[in-house]
Amino acid sequence: MKGMGGPGAGGGMGDIVRRAQEAQKNLAKVQEDLKGRVVDASSGGGAVTVYVNGQQELVKITIRPEGVDPSDVGMLEDLVTAAVKQAMEKSKKLMQDEMGKVMGGLKVPGLW
């Protein structure tokens, strides 16, 4: 019976399930790979540098002592905030790019 997903129907439901399972495996592999990939962003001319992995986990913050003015803690807070925001944006883009490769450009709501 053509058109019912049997032979001659382009693989039918079994092919869709196989491709979905393959995509799921690939996504899991990419997610694990993203955990080991780190992006960074800095502010204040490099006074503060923030490192975030591809799963949007904050890994490390470095602050150059010469970039810190003890009488202006507010400025340091602003520099850290700016660097964290930039690093998170880079991490999010990295994740979207890598997931997009696996999904072939298909956006799945709630996935990222």
Coordinates of C-alpha atoms in Angstrom, one line a residue:
M1 CA 0.0 0.0 0.0
K2 CA 1.7 3.1 -1.2
G3 CA 1.2 6.3 0.8
M4 CA 0.8 4.4 4.1
G5 CA 4.5 4.6 5.0
G6 CA 5.4 1.2 3.6
P7 CA 8.1 0.4 1.0
G8 CA 8.2 3.0 -1.8
A9 CA 6.9 5.8 0.5
G10 CA 10.3 7.3 1.1
G11 CA 11.0 5.5 4.4
G12 CA 7.9 6.6 6.2
M13 CA 7.6 6.7 9.9
G14 CA 10.5 4.4 10.6
D15 CA 12.8 6.7 8.8
I16 CA 11.5 9.7 10.7
V17 CA 12.0 7.9 14.0
R18 CA 15.5 6.8 13.0
R19 CA 16.5 10.4 12.0
A20 CA 15.0 11.7 15.3
Q21 CA 17.0 9.2 17.4
E22 CA 20.1 10.1 15.4
A23 CA 19.5 13.8 16.0
Q24 CA 19.0 13.2 19.7
K25 CA 22.3 11.4 19.9
N26 CA 24.1 14.2 18.0
L27 CA 22.5 16.8 20.3
A28 CA 23.7 15.0 23.4
K29 CA 27.2 14.8 21.9
V30 CA 27.2 18.5 21.0
Q31 CA 25.9 19.5 24.5
E32 CA 28.8 17.5 26.1
D33 CA 31.3 19.2 23.7
L34 CA 29.9 22.6 24.5
K35 CA 30.6 22.0 28.2
G36 CA 34.3 21.8 27.3
R37 CA 34.4 24.9 25.0
V38 CA 35.0 28.2 26.7
V39 CA 34.4 31.7 25.5
D40 CA 35.6 34.9 27.2
A41 CA 34.8 38.6 27.3
S42 CA 36.5 41.4 29.0
S43 CA 35.7 45.0 30.0
G44 CA 37.6 48.0 31.3
G45 CA 40.4 47.4 28.7
G46 CA 41.0 43.9 30.0
A47 CA 40.7 44.8 33.7
V48 CA 38.0 42.2 34.1
T49 CA 37.8 39.0 32.0
V50 CA 35.0 36.5 32.3
Y51 CA 35.1 32.9 31.0
V52 CA 31.8 31.0 30.3
N53 CA 31.5 27.5 28.7
G54 CA 29.2 26.6 25.9
Q55 CA 26.5 25.5 28.3
Q56 CA 26.3 29.0 29.7
E57 CA 28.0 28.1 32.9
L58 CA 30.3 30.7 34.5
V59 CA 33.8 29.1 34.6
K60 CA 36.1 31.8 35.9
I61 CA 36.5 35.6 36.4
T62 CA 39.9 37.3 36.4
I63 CA 40.5 40.8 37.7
R64 CA 43.8 42.6 37.1
P65 CA 44.8 44.3 40.4
E66 CA 45.8 47.5 38.5
G67 CA 42.3 47.7 37.2
V68 CA 40.8 47.9 40.7
D69 CA 40.3 51.2 42.4
P70 CA 39.4 50.4 46.1
S71 CA 37.6 53.7 46.4
D72 CA 35.3 52.9 43.4
V73 CA 33.8 49.5 44.0
G74 CA 30.8 50.5 41.9
M75 CA 33.0 50.7 38.8
L76 CA 34.4 47.2 39.4
E77 CA 30.9 45.9 39.8
D78 CA 29.9 47.5 36.5
L79 CA 32.9 46.0 34.8
V80 CA 32.2 42.5 36.1
T81 CA 28.5 42.8 35.1
A82 CA 29.4 44.0 31.6
A83 CA 31.9 41.2 31.0
V84 CA 29.5 38.6 32.3
K85 CA 26.7 39.8 30.0
Q86 CA 29.1 39.8 27.0
A87 CA 30.4 36.3 27.8
M88 CA 26.9 34.9 28.2
E89 CA 25.9 36.3 24.9
K90 CA 28.9 34.7 23.2
S91 CA 28.1 31.4 24.9
K92 CA 24.5 31.5 23.8
K93 CA 25.5 32.2 20.2
L94 CA 28.0 29.4 20.3
M95 CA 25.3 27.0 21.6
Q96 CA 22.8 28.2 19.0
D97 CA 25.3 27.8 16.2
E98 CA 26.4 24.3 17.2
M99 CA 22.8 23.1 17.9
G100 CA 21.7 24.6 14.6
K101 CA 24.3 22.5 12.8
V102 CA 22.9 19.3 14.3
M103 CA 19.3 20.3 13.8
G104 CA 19.9 21.5 10.2
G105 CA 18.5 25.0 11.0
L106 CA 15.3 23.6 12.6
K107 CA 14.3 25.6 15.7
V108 CA 12.7 23.5 18.4
P109 CA 10.8 25.6 20.9
G110 CA 12.1 25.3 24.4
L111 CA 15.3 23.6 23.3
W112 CA 17.4 26.7 23.5

